[in-house]
Amino acid sequence: MVLLPTERIFVRGADGYEAARRSTVWNGLVPQRFPDTIMQAVDTAEIVAAIGYARDNGHHVGVCSGGRSWTASHLRDGGLLLDVGRLDHCEVDTDRMIAHVGPGKCASDFALELDAQGLFFPAGHCEGIRLGGYLLQGGYGWNSNAVGPACESVLGLDVVTADGERVYCDADNHPDLYWAARGSGPGFFGVVTSFTVRIYQRPRALGMCLYMYPIEVADEVFSWARAIGPEIDDRVELQLVTTRGVPAAGIEDPVITVASPVFADSEEEAAKALAALGSCPVVDRAITSLPYAPTTLANWYAAVMGNYPQGYRYVVDNMFTSASADELLPGIREIVKTMPPHPSQFILTGWKPSAHRADLVYGLEDEIYLALYTAWRDPADDERYRDWAGSNMAAMSHLSTGISLADENLCRRPAPFTTDANMARLDKVRSSYDPDHRFHSWLRGE
Ligand SMILES: Cc1cc2nc3c(=O)[nH]c(=O)nc-3n(C[C@H](O)[C@H](O)[C@H](O)COP(=O)(O)OP(=O)(O)OC[C@H]3O[C@@H](n4cnc5c(N)ncnc54)[C@H](O)[C@@H]3O)c2cc1C
């Protein structure tokens, strides 16, 4: 059996353990959960060995690639934590328009490298997320309204199963495992060592609009956004970000920023597709009004990251809904009224659900996505802020059709993320591939 070098094995209580544990969590709020052993694998042979070790010792296994799970769902008490972030290979085949990528490949690096070659992949909107967790949970990325959640672009996966077998799954091989890998997120029961994904030609024009509204016109802005959401061109991402001020712009008051990217074949088409975002009835009250400007992916990443500084303690929650503006407004008013300081934020995004998705477990989606991101620095504020996201989403849960695993908060607020039929099928597939529940599933309870 291949054994991992001891410098990449960390046993609880020994030197280097705490650094290895913390290095698997991006969130400044590092949970007090302690695996018995942490192993940092660099290749598939080491992963097979690690799974063998876990089996021989009766350990449950948690897996992480980039540690961007908001809840650090890979981090559990006891058992083995397998860190596969070092598997970050990336081979692009432009003849077949596919790429083979490791779970540790940074999604934003992948997107920018493709961009430089005139290619495209719907990677997530923030820097640092790894493809491992991102693709398994669904993946809401650039231009996803047009090309679908990123997991729809996963053509196949190399997986190490609970009994240490290396398998390739796709539509023809281990189709049930392939189905399960596209959307089960932290509930997946295997270790992905490589993804084969479809890549795309990069749309010729990437543009944006920017409007900023004072909070006094919140009712008008949110009602308008709810109304136009389903009508907007698929290539435009409707995105409203509400914060208590925007330090980078010198704004100290609460503000609603409508910042939307568009991907089109020409500047002219891009500007035309964005025109609908200038139709807000209170557009004359906007503090900033920029109907169209060409931009780049690198600029977008830089702008988005202003709202996700590292070192903060984050708790997030979310819901999909198709409720009317009248139904949503009481909850939105409460969110706005109680919102913690920047960089905490409330995002309302338009989404295009589809009845024609590929056969995958990825599940509940709807026209509007609401997400709350609480961010604070001082541990002394934990009690004050910890429940803001969850309690506001709980208060609106009667309007929810489900949640996304991207911003899941299942440990504090369980909520459905796929259909009952999919959950039943997933249980069956799990019992066939992981009958002893070797792999941890979704985190319930802190
Ligand atoms: C700042 C920030 C911005 C974000 N923006 C977006 C966004 O724009 N769009 C979006 O869709 N999501 C977004 N997310 C959510 C993010 O995509 C998910 O949390 C994703 O799971 C992160 O992947 P990871 O590999 O970095 O995380 P990890 O914490 O390493 O993994 C999350 C879970 O996935 C499973 N997993 C990971 N790797 C493997 C593997 N190789 N084999 C088997 N199971 C594995 C494990 O169960 C693990 O607990 C964002 C998160 C953060 C922190």
Short mmCIF file of C-alpha atoms and ligand atoms in Angstrom, two decimals:
data_model
loop_
_atom_site.label_atom_id
_atom_site.label_comp_id
_atom_site.label_asym_id
_atom_site.label_seq_id
_atom_site.Cartn_x
_atom_site.Cartn_y
_atom_site.Cartn_z
CA MET A 1 0.00 0.00 0.00
CA VAL A 2 1.22 3.55 -0.81
CA LEU A 3 1.60 5.54 2.37
CA LEU A 4 1.55 9.31 2.58
CA PRO A 5 4.80 10.93 3.72
CA THR A 6 4.54 11.68 7.43
CA GLU A 7 5.01 15.42 6.84
CA ARG A 8 1.56 15.44 5.24
CA ILE A 9 -0.17 13.43 7.98
CA PHE A 10 -1.31 15.34 11.06
CA VAL A 11 -2.62 13.57 14.12
CA ARG A 12 -4.64 15.54 16.63
CA GLY A 13 -2.43 16.90 19.39
CA ALA A 14 0.78 16.67 17.35
CA ASP A 15 2.80 19.55 15.93
CA GLY A 16 1.35 21.12 12.80
CA TYR A 17 -2.14 19.68 13.35
CA GLU A 18 -3.86 22.98 14.12
CA ALA A 19 -2.19 24.77 11.20
CA ALA A 20 -3.26 21.94 8.87
CA ARG A 21 -6.82 22.08 10.24
CA ARG A 22 -7.09 25.86 9.87
CA SER A 23 -5.61 25.79 6.39
CA THR A 24 -8.71 23.88 5.25
CA VAL A 25 -11.06 26.73 6.25
CA TRP A 26 -11.23 30.05 4.39
CA ASN A 27 -13.88 31.50 6.71
CA GLY A 28 -12.46 33.42 9.69
CA LEU A 29 -15.08 31.61 11.79
CA VAL A 30 -13.24 28.31 12.17
CA PRO A 31 -15.57 25.73 13.75
CA GLN A 32 -14.50 23.92 16.91
CA ARG A 33 -14.61 20.54 15.20
CA PHE A 34 -11.55 18.32 15.27
CA PRO A 35 -10.84 15.32 13.02
CA ASP A 36 -8.55 12.68 14.53
CA THR A 37 -6.23 12.76 11.53
CA ILE A 38 -5.69 15.11 8.60
CA MET A 39 -4.02 13.85 5.44
CA GLN A 40 -2.90 16.06 2.57
CA ALA A 41 -2.85 13.91 -0.55
CA VAL A 42 -1.06 14.90 -3.73
CA ASP A 43 -2.25 12.18 -6.09
CA THR A 44 -4.82 9.45 -6.58
CA ALA A 45 -2.60 6.68 -5.20
CA GLU A 46 -2.34 8.57 -1.90
CA ILE A 47 -6.11 9.06 -1.83
CA VAL A 48 -6.65 5.33 -2.33
CA ALA A 49 -4.20 4.69 0.53
CA ALA A 50 -5.97 7.21 2.76
CA ILE A 51 -9.36 5.61 2.12
CA GLY A 52 -7.83 2.20 2.92
CA TYR A 53 -6.48 3.61 6.18
CA ALA A 54 -9.91 5.04 7.06
CA ARG A 55 -11.60 1.73 6.29
CA ASP A 56 -9.10 -0.30 8.32
CA ASN A 57 -9.54 2.03 11.29
CA GLY A 58 -13.30 2.46 11.05
CA HIS A 59 -12.95 6.20 10.38
CA HIS A 60 -15.51 8.39 8.70
CA VAL A 61 -14.02 10.60 5.99
CA GLY A 62 -14.43 14.30 5.24
CA VAL A 63 -13.01 15.71 1.99
CA CYS A 64 -12.00 19.24 1.14
CA SER A 65 -10.52 20.89 -1.93
CA GLY A 66 -10.40 24.62 -1.24
CA GLY A 67 -12.18 25.05 2.09
CA ARG A 68 -14.57 27.67 0.73
CA SER A 69 -17.61 25.93 2.16
CA TRP A 70 -19.08 28.68 4.35
CA THR A 71 -19.87 26.15 7.08
CA ALA A 72 -16.62 24.18 6.64
CA SER A 73 -18.78 21.12 6.17
CA HIS A 74 -15.72 18.92 5.65
CA LEU A 75 -14.53 19.61 9.20
CA ARG A 76 -16.04 17.07 11.61
CA ASP A 77 -15.18 15.66 14.99
CA GLY A 78 -13.19 12.45 14.79
CA GLY A 79 -12.27 10.38 11.77
CA LEU A 80 -10.15 11.39 8.80
CA LEU A 81 -10.07 14.70 6.97
CA LEU A 82 -8.65 14.27 3.49
CA ASP A 83 -7.37 17.49 1.93
CA VAL A 84 -7.11 17.05 -1.86
CA GLY A 85 -6.47 20.71 -2.71
CA ARG A 86 -3.04 19.84 -4.11
CA LEU A 87 -4.62 17.96 -7.02
CA ASP A 88 -4.82 21.04 -9.20
CA HIS A 89 -3.95 19.82 -12.69
CA CYS A 90 -5.48 21.48 -15.73
CA GLU A 91 -5.28 20.18 -19.31
CA VAL A 92 -7.25 22.02 -21.96
CA ASP A 93 -8.13 20.22 -25.20
CA THR A 94 -9.28 22.86 -27.65
CA ASP A 95 -9.95 20.30 -30.41
CA ARG A 96 -12.57 18.57 -28.29
CA MET A 97 -13.48 21.70 -26.31
CA ILE A 98 -13.02 19.89 -23.00
CA ALA A 99 -10.69 20.25 -20.05
CA HIS A 100 -9.48 17.82 -17.39
CA VAL A 101 -9.17 19.68 -14.12
CA GLY A 102 -8.23 18.69 -10.60
CA PRO A 103 -10.55 19.41 -7.66
CA GLY A 104 -7.92 21.74 -6.22
CA LYS A 105 -7.79 23.92 -9.32
CA CYS A 106 -8.85 27.42 -8.42
CA ALA A 107 -12.03 28.18 -10.40
CA SER A 108 -11.12 31.84 -11.00
CA ASP A 109 -7.62 30.89 -12.24
CA PHE A 110 -9.22 28.38 -14.59
CA ALA A 111 -11.64 31.02 -15.91
CA LEU A 112 -8.89 33.61 -16.40
CA GLU A 113 -6.54 31.14 -18.12
CA LEU A 114 -9.33 30.15 -20.52
CA ASP A 115 -10.23 33.81 -21.03
CA ALA A 116 -6.67 34.54 -22.16
CA GLN A 117 -7.14 31.89 -24.88
CA GLY A 118 -10.53 33.19 -26.03
CA LEU A 119 -12.29 30.40 -24.12
CA PHE A 120 -14.83 30.35 -21.33
CA PHE A 121 -16.16 28.32 -18.40
CA PRO A 122 -18.97 29.34 -16.00
CA ALA A 123 -16.66 29.60 -12.96
CA GLY A 124 -17.99 31.20 -9.77
CA HIS A 125 -18.03 34.93 -9.18
CA CYS A 126 -15.32 35.02 -6.53
CA GLU A 127 -11.62 34.36 -6.47
CA GLY A 128 -10.27 31.36 -4.63
CA ILE A 129 -13.15 28.88 -4.82
CA ARG A 130 -11.84 25.47 -5.91
CA LEU A 131 -13.51 23.42 -8.59
CA GLY A 132 -13.94 20.43 -6.24
CA GLY A 133 -16.65 21.84 -4.02
CA TYR A 134 -17.93 24.30 -6.62
CA LEU A 135 -18.78 21.74 -9.30
CA LEU A 136 -20.21 19.19 -6.87
CA GLN A 137 -22.68 21.65 -5.33
CA GLY A 138 -24.06 22.99 -8.64
CA GLY A 139 -22.00 26.06 -9.42
CA TYR A 140 -23.52 29.49 -10.10
CA GLY A 141 -20.99 31.17 -12.31
CA TRP A 142 -20.47 33.79 -14.96
CA ASN A 143 -23.13 33.56 -17.66
CA SER A 144 -24.80 30.63 -15.88
CA ASN A 145 -28.24 31.85 -16.89
CA ALA A 146 -27.23 31.13 -20.48
CA VAL A 147 -25.02 28.03 -20.06
CA GLY A 148 -26.61 26.54 -16.92
CA PRO A 149 -25.14 25.77 -13.50
CA ALA A 150 -21.54 24.66 -13.91
CA CYS A 151 -22.33 21.05 -12.94
CA GLU A 152 -24.24 20.77 -16.23
CA SER A 153 -20.90 21.21 -17.99
CA VAL A 154 -19.34 18.28 -16.10
CA LEU A 155 -19.00 15.47 -18.65
CA GLY A 156 -17.31 12.91 -16.41
CA LEU A 157 -15.43 12.45 -13.15
CA ASP A 158 -12.63 10.27 -11.80
CA VAL A 159 -13.68 9.12 -8.35
CA VAL A 160 -12.17 7.03 -5.56
CA THR A 161 -15.08 5.19 -3.96
CA ALA A 162 -15.64 4.16 -0.34
CA ASP A 163 -14.02 0.78 -0.96
CA GLY A 164 -10.94 2.43 -2.45
CA GLU A 165 -11.79 1.62 -6.07
CA ARG A 166 -10.84 4.10 -8.81
CA VAL A 167 -13.72 4.58 -11.23
CA TYR A 168 -14.54 6.92 -14.09
CA CYS A 169 -18.18 7.92 -14.20
CA ASP A 170 -20.10 9.60 -16.99
CA ALA A 171 -23.39 9.13 -18.81
CA ASP A 172 -22.36 5.57 -19.84
CA ASN A 173 -20.15 4.42 -16.97
CA HIS A 174 -21.51 4.35 -13.42
CA PRO A 175 -24.34 6.66 -14.56
CA ASP A 176 -25.90 6.75 -11.07
CA LEU A 177 -22.66 7.98 -9.54
CA TYR A 178 -22.37 10.57 -12.33
CA TRP A 179 -25.94 11.70 -11.63
CA ALA A 180 -25.17 12.00 -7.91
CA ALA A 181 -21.94 13.94 -8.42
CA ARG A 182 -23.69 16.76 -10.21
CA GLY A 183 -25.42 18.66 -7.43
CA SER A 184 -25.15 16.70 -4.18
CA GLY A 185 -22.31 18.94 -2.96
CA PRO A 186 -21.19 18.07 0.57
CA GLY A 187 -23.47 15.01 0.43
CA PHE A 188 -21.34 13.30 -2.22
CA PHE A 189 -19.93 9.90 -1.22
CA GLY A 190 -16.61 9.52 -2.98
CA VAL A 191 -13.42 11.49 -3.58
CA VAL A 192 -13.28 13.30 -6.91
CA THR A 193 -9.74 13.30 -8.26
CA SER A 194 -10.47 14.87 -11.66
CA PHE A 195 -13.33 16.45 -13.58
CA THR A 196 -13.79 16.39 -17.34
CA VAL A 197 -15.69 19.55 -18.24
CA ARG A 198 -17.05 21.12 -21.39
CA ILE A 199 -15.49 24.48 -22.23
CA TYR A 200 -16.92 27.20 -24.44
CA GLN A 201 -15.85 29.90 -26.83
CA ARG A 202 -15.67 33.16 -24.93
CA PRO A 203 -18.46 35.55 -25.92
CA ARG A 204 -16.81 38.44 -27.79
CA ALA A 205 -18.11 41.22 -25.56
CA LEU A 206 -18.19 41.40 -21.78
CA GLY A 207 -19.94 44.48 -20.46
CA MET A 208 -21.62 45.79 -17.35
CA CYS A 209 -24.03 48.36 -16.00
CA LEU A 210 -23.91 50.06 -12.63
CA TYR A 211 -26.69 51.87 -10.78
CA MET A 212 -26.65 52.79 -7.10
CA TYR A 213 -29.84 53.68 -5.25
CA PRO A 214 -30.36 55.17 -1.80
CA ILE A 215 -32.16 52.82 0.59
CA GLU A 216 -35.18 55.18 0.75
CA VAL A 217 -36.32 53.85 -2.64
CA ALA A 218 -35.84 50.20 -1.67
CA ASP A 219 -39.52 49.24 -2.18
CA GLU A 220 -39.55 50.68 -5.70
CA VAL A 221 -36.20 49.13 -6.68
CA PHE A 222 -36.95 45.63 -5.34
CA SER A 223 -40.48 45.63 -6.83
CA TRP A 224 -39.07 46.61 -10.21
CA ALA A 225 -36.31 44.00 -10.01
CA ARG A 226 -38.81 41.27 -9.13
CA ALA A 227 -41.00 42.27 -12.08
CA ILE A 228 -38.28 42.41 -14.74
CA GLY A 229 -36.23 39.41 -13.49
CA PRO A 230 -37.89 36.72 -15.61
CA GLU A 231 -37.97 38.97 -18.69
CA ILE A 232 -34.28 39.84 -18.77
CA ASP A 233 -32.04 38.54 -21.53
CA ASP A 234 -30.44 35.20 -20.48
CA ARG A 235 -26.97 36.65 -21.04
CA VAL A 236 -27.48 39.30 -18.36
CA GLU A 237 -27.13 38.55 -14.64
CA LEU A 238 -29.57 40.66 -12.69
CA GLN A 239 -27.80 41.38 -9.41
CA LEU A 240 -28.83 43.73 -6.59
CA VAL A 241 -26.35 44.03 -3.75
CA THR A 242 -27.51 45.87 -0.64
CA THR A 243 -24.93 47.00 1.91
CA ARG A 244 -24.63 49.56 4.67
CA GLY A 245 -22.34 51.77 2.63
CA VAL A 246 -19.68 51.10 0.02
CA PRO A 247 -16.30 52.06 1.52
CA ALA A 248 -14.47 51.73 -1.83
CA ALA A 249 -16.78 54.40 -3.31
CA GLY A 250 -16.70 56.61 -0.21
CA ILE A 251 -20.42 55.91 0.43
CA GLU A 252 -21.36 55.60 4.09
CA ASP A 253 -25.13 55.25 3.84
CA PRO A 254 -27.05 52.09 3.01
CA VAL A 255 -27.22 51.61 -0.71
CA ILE A 256 -28.61 49.18 -3.30
CA THR A 257 -26.12 48.50 -6.08
CA VAL A 258 -27.45 47.11 -9.34
CA ALA A 259 -24.31 45.74 -10.98
CA SER A 260 -24.88 43.32 -13.83
CA PRO A 261 -22.50 41.61 -16.19
CA VAL A 262 -23.52 40.76 -19.75
CA PHE A 263 -21.85 38.32 -22.17
CA ALA A 264 -22.68 38.94 -25.83
CA ASP A 265 -21.33 38.65 -29.35
CA SER A 266 -20.80 42.39 -29.81
CA GLU A 267 -20.68 45.59 -27.79
CA GLU A 268 -23.86 46.70 -29.47
CA GLU A 269 -25.74 43.55 -28.46
CA ALA A 270 -24.32 43.76 -24.94
CA ALA A 271 -25.51 47.34 -24.47
CA LYS A 272 -28.92 46.43 -25.90
CA ALA A 273 -29.29 43.44 -23.57
CA LEU A 274 -28.51 45.66 -20.57
CA ALA A 275 -30.98 48.38 -21.55
CA ALA A 276 -33.74 46.79 -19.42
CA LEU A 277 -31.74 47.58 -16.29
CA GLY A 278 -32.16 51.28 -16.93
CA SER A 279 -35.94 50.94 -16.74
CA CYS A 280 -36.32 51.29 -12.97
CA PRO A 281 -39.10 53.85 -12.28
CA VAL A 282 -36.86 55.65 -9.78
CA VAL A 283 -33.76 55.67 -11.99
CA ASP A 284 -33.67 59.47 -11.64
CA ARG A 285 -32.97 58.92 -7.90
CA ALA A 286 -29.85 56.83 -8.63
CA ILE A 287 -26.65 58.15 -7.02
CA THR A 288 -24.67 56.48 -9.80
CA SER A 289 -26.00 55.64 -13.22
CA LEU A 290 -23.88 53.84 -15.80
CA PRO A 291 -26.04 52.06 -18.42
CA TYR A 292 -23.13 50.32 -20.16
CA ALA A 293 -19.35 49.98 -20.04
CA PRO A 294 -17.09 47.32 -21.52
CA THR A 295 -15.15 45.40 -18.88
CA THR A 296 -13.02 42.30 -18.31
CA LEU A 297 -13.29 39.18 -16.20
CA ALA A 298 -10.28 40.28 -14.15
CA ASN A 299 -12.04 43.58 -13.36
CA TRP A 300 -15.16 41.75 -12.29
CA TYR A 301 -13.23 39.48 -9.95
CA ALA A 302 -11.49 42.46 -8.38
CA ALA A 303 -14.79 44.31 -7.90
CA VAL A 304 -16.64 41.32 -6.42
CA MET A 305 -13.84 40.51 -3.98
CA GLY A 306 -14.27 43.93 -2.38
CA ASN A 307 -17.35 42.42 -0.72
CA TYR A 308 -15.64 39.22 0.51
CA PRO A 309 -12.50 40.26 2.38
CA GLN A 310 -10.64 37.41 4.04
CA GLY A 311 -10.28 37.35 7.81
CA TYR A 312 -13.93 38.08 8.53
CA ARG A 313 -16.27 35.69 10.27
CA TYR A 314 -19.02 34.72 7.83
CA VAL A 315 -22.42 33.13 8.25
CA VAL A 316 -24.62 32.91 5.15
CA ASP A 317 -28.04 31.63 4.15
CA ASN A 318 -30.24 31.71 1.07
CA MET A 319 -33.47 30.80 -0.65
CA PHE A 320 -34.99 30.48 -4.09
CA THR A 321 -38.43 31.94 -4.57
CA SER A 322 -41.04 32.91 -7.13
CA ALA A 323 -43.06 34.96 -4.65
CA SER A 324 -44.40 38.33 -5.74
CA ALA A 325 -42.81 41.61 -4.74
CA ASP A 326 -45.72 42.28 -2.35
CA GLU A 327 -45.06 38.98 -0.59
CA LEU A 328 -41.31 39.51 -0.46
CA LEU A 329 -41.21 43.15 0.61
CA PRO A 330 -41.99 42.74 4.35
CA GLY A 331 -39.07 40.30 4.68
CA ILE A 332 -36.79 42.47 2.57
CA ARG A 333 -37.62 45.55 4.66
CA GLU A 334 -36.64 43.65 7.81
CA ILE A 335 -33.37 42.50 6.20
CA VAL A 336 -32.51 46.04 5.19
CA LYS A 337 -33.47 47.46 8.59
CA THR A 338 -31.39 44.98 10.58
CA MET A 339 -28.43 44.55 8.23
CA PRO A 340 -25.01 44.45 9.94
CA PRO A 341 -22.28 46.80 8.67
CA HIS A 342 -20.36 46.34 5.40
CA PRO A 343 -19.12 43.87 4.17
CA SER A 344 -22.30 42.10 5.26
CA GLN A 345 -24.63 42.10 2.32
CA PHE A 346 -27.96 41.07 0.91
CA ILE A 347 -28.01 39.85 -2.67
CA LEU A 348 -31.07 39.47 -4.88
CA THR A 349 -30.27 37.69 -8.14
CA GLY A 350 -32.40 36.76 -11.10
CA TRP A 351 -32.14 33.12 -12.13
CA LYS A 352 -33.48 31.14 -15.09
CA PRO A 353 -34.86 27.80 -13.90
CA SER A 354 -35.08 25.22 -16.64
CA ALA A 355 -37.37 22.27 -17.16
CA HIS A 356 -34.80 20.83 -19.56
CA ARG A 357 -31.77 20.27 -17.38
CA ALA A 358 -29.59 17.23 -17.94
CA ASP A 359 -30.37 14.28 -15.64
CA LEU A 360 -28.64 15.35 -12.43
CA VAL A 361 -29.39 15.58 -8.74
CA TYR A 362 -28.97 19.39 -8.72
CA GLY A 363 -32.38 20.37 -7.71
CA LEU A 364 -34.53 23.21 -6.61
CA GLU A 365 -34.20 26.48 -8.45
CA ASP A 366 -36.50 29.39 -9.06
CA GLU A 367 -36.77 32.84 -10.61
CA ILE A 368 -35.30 34.80 -7.72
CA TYR A 369 -32.37 33.93 -5.49
CA LEU A 370 -31.98 35.74 -2.17
CA ALA A 371 -28.72 35.36 -0.25
CA LEU A 372 -27.58 36.92 3.02
CA TYR A 373 -23.90 37.16 3.90
CA THR A 374 -23.13 38.24 7.45
CA ALA A 375 -19.51 39.28 7.95
CA TRP A 376 -17.89 40.58 11.10
CA ARG A 377 -14.41 40.64 12.53
CA ASP A 378 -14.60 40.55 16.30
CA PRO A 379 -15.39 37.22 18.03
CA ALA A 380 -17.10 39.31 20.71
CA ASP A 381 -19.82 40.03 18.11
CA ASP A 382 -20.56 36.36 17.43
CA GLU A 383 -23.77 36.32 19.46
CA ARG A 384 -24.91 39.57 17.89
CA TYR A 385 -24.53 38.55 14.26
CA ARG A 386 -24.48 34.76 14.06
CA ASP A 387 -28.24 34.38 13.55
CA TRP A 388 -28.97 37.31 11.27
CA ALA A 389 -28.80 35.38 7.99
CA GLY A 390 -30.58 32.26 9.24
CA SER A 391 -33.34 34.01 11.15
CA ASN A 392 -34.21 36.32 8.26
CA MET A 393 -34.33 33.43 5.81
CA ALA A 394 -36.37 31.38 8.31
CA ALA A 395 -38.86 34.25 8.56
CA MET A 396 -39.31 34.14 4.78
CA SER A 397 -39.22 30.35 4.43
CA HIS A 398 -42.96 30.16 3.64
CA LEU A 399 -42.06 31.92 0.37
CA SER A 400 -39.12 29.64 -0.41
CA THR A 401 -39.13 26.87 -2.98
CA GLY A 402 -35.74 25.59 -1.84
CA ILE A 403 -32.16 26.60 -1.18
CA SER A 404 -28.88 26.40 -3.05
CA LEU A 405 -25.97 24.39 -1.66
CA ALA A 406 -23.61 27.19 -2.76
CA ASP A 407 -24.57 29.30 0.26
CA GLU A 408 -25.89 26.51 2.46
CA ASN A 409 -26.40 26.92 6.16
CA LEU A 410 -27.81 23.45 6.77
CA CYS A 411 -26.08 23.09 10.12
CA ARG A 412 -28.15 25.94 11.55
CA ARG A 413 -31.25 25.88 9.31
CA PRO A 414 -32.08 22.66 7.49
CA ALA A 415 -33.98 23.30 4.25
CA PRO A 416 -34.65 21.33 1.05
CA PHE A 417 -32.20 21.71 -1.85
CA THR A 418 -33.46 19.02 -4.19
CA THR A 419 -36.72 17.19 -4.81
CA ASP A 420 -37.98 14.39 -2.56
CA ALA A 421 -37.68 12.00 -5.50
CA ASN A 422 -34.04 12.97 -6.00
CA MET A 423 -33.33 12.54 -2.29
CA ALA A 424 -34.83 9.05 -2.37
CA ARG A 425 -32.77 8.14 -5.44
CA LEU A 426 -29.64 9.63 -3.86
CA ASP A 427 -30.14 7.45 -0.75
CA LYS A 428 -30.28 4.38 -2.96
CA VAL A 429 -27.16 5.33 -4.91
CA ARG A 430 -25.34 6.11 -1.67
CA SER A 431 -26.23 2.73 -0.17
CA SER A 432 -24.83 1.05 -3.23
CA TYR A 433 -21.53 3.02 -3.36
CA ASP A 434 -21.08 3.79 0.32
CA PRO A 435 -23.12 1.23 2.30
CA ASP A 436 -21.21 1.87 5.53
CA HIS A 437 -21.55 5.67 5.26
CA ARG A 438 -17.78 6.04 5.18
CA PHE A 439 -18.15 9.59 3.84
CA HIS A 440 -19.78 12.33 5.89
CA SER A 441 -22.92 13.75 4.42
CA TRP A 442 -24.48 17.21 4.78
CA LEU A 443 -23.68 18.83 8.08
CA ARG A 444 -26.60 18.99 10.54
CA GLY A 445 -26.05 20.93 13.71
CA GLU A 446 -23.03 23.05 14.59
C1 LIG B 1 -16.09 34.06 -0.96
C2 LIG B 1 -16.96 32.99 -1.56
C3 LIG B 1 -17.63 33.23 -2.74
C4 LIG B 1 -18.42 32.25 -3.35
N1 LIG B 1 -19.02 32.51 -4.55
C5 LIG B 1 -19.71 31.52 -5.19
C6 LIG B 1 -20.27 31.71 -6.50
O1 LIG B 1 -20.14 32.75 -7.11
N2 LIG B 1 -20.97 30.70 -7.04
C7 LIG B 1 -21.13 29.49 -6.40
O2 LIG B 1 -21.77 28.59 -6.95
N3 LIG B 1 -20.61 29.29 -5.17
C8 LIG B 1 -19.91 30.26 -4.56
N4 LIG B 1 -19.37 30.04 -3.32
C9 LIG B 1 -19.62 28.75 -2.67
C10 LIG B 1 -18.56 27.73 -3.07
O3 LIG B 1 -18.62 27.47 -4.45
C11 LIG B 1 -18.81 26.41 -2.35
O4 LIG B 1 -18.69 26.60 -0.96
C12 LIG B 1 -17.85 25.31 -2.78
O5 LIG B 1 -18.20 24.13 -2.13
C13 LIG B 1 -16.42 25.67 -2.51
O6 LIG B 1 -15.58 24.70 -3.01
P1 LIG B 1 -14.20 24.37 -2.29
O7 LIG B 1 -13.63 23.17 -2.93
O8 LIG B 1 -13.39 25.61 -2.27
O9 LIG B 1 -14.73 24.08 -0.82
P2 LIG B 1 -14.53 22.86 0.20
O10 LIG B 1 -14.94 23.46 1.50
O11 LIG B 1 -13.19 22.28 0.10
O12 LIG B 1 -15.59 21.78 -0.25
C14 LIG B 1 -16.95 21.87 0.06
C15 LIG B 1 -17.52 20.47 0.17
O13 LIG B 1 -17.47 19.84 -1.10
C16 LIG B 1 -17.09 18.47 -0.96
N5 LIG B 1 -15.85 18.27 -1.70
C17 LIG B 1 -14.90 19.19 -2.02
N6 LIG B 1 -13.96 18.65 -2.77
C18 LIG B 1 -14.27 17.36 -2.95
C19 LIG B 1 -13.69 16.28 -3.66
N7 LIG B 1 -12.56 16.42 -4.34
N8 LIG B 1 -14.30 15.07 -3.62
C20 LIG B 1 -15.44 14.89 -2.93
N9 LIG B 1 -16.06 15.87 -2.25
C21 LIG B 1 -15.48 17.10 -2.26
C22 LIG B 1 -16.92 18.20 0.51
O14 LIG B 1 -18.10 17.59 0.99
C23 LIG B 1 -16.74 19.57 1.11
O15 LIG B 1 -17.25 19.65 2.41
C24 LIG B 1 -18.57 31.00 -2.70
C25 LIG B 1 -17.92 30.75 -1.48
C26 LIG B 1 -17.11 31.74 -0.93
C27 LIG B 1 -16.40 31.47 0.37
#
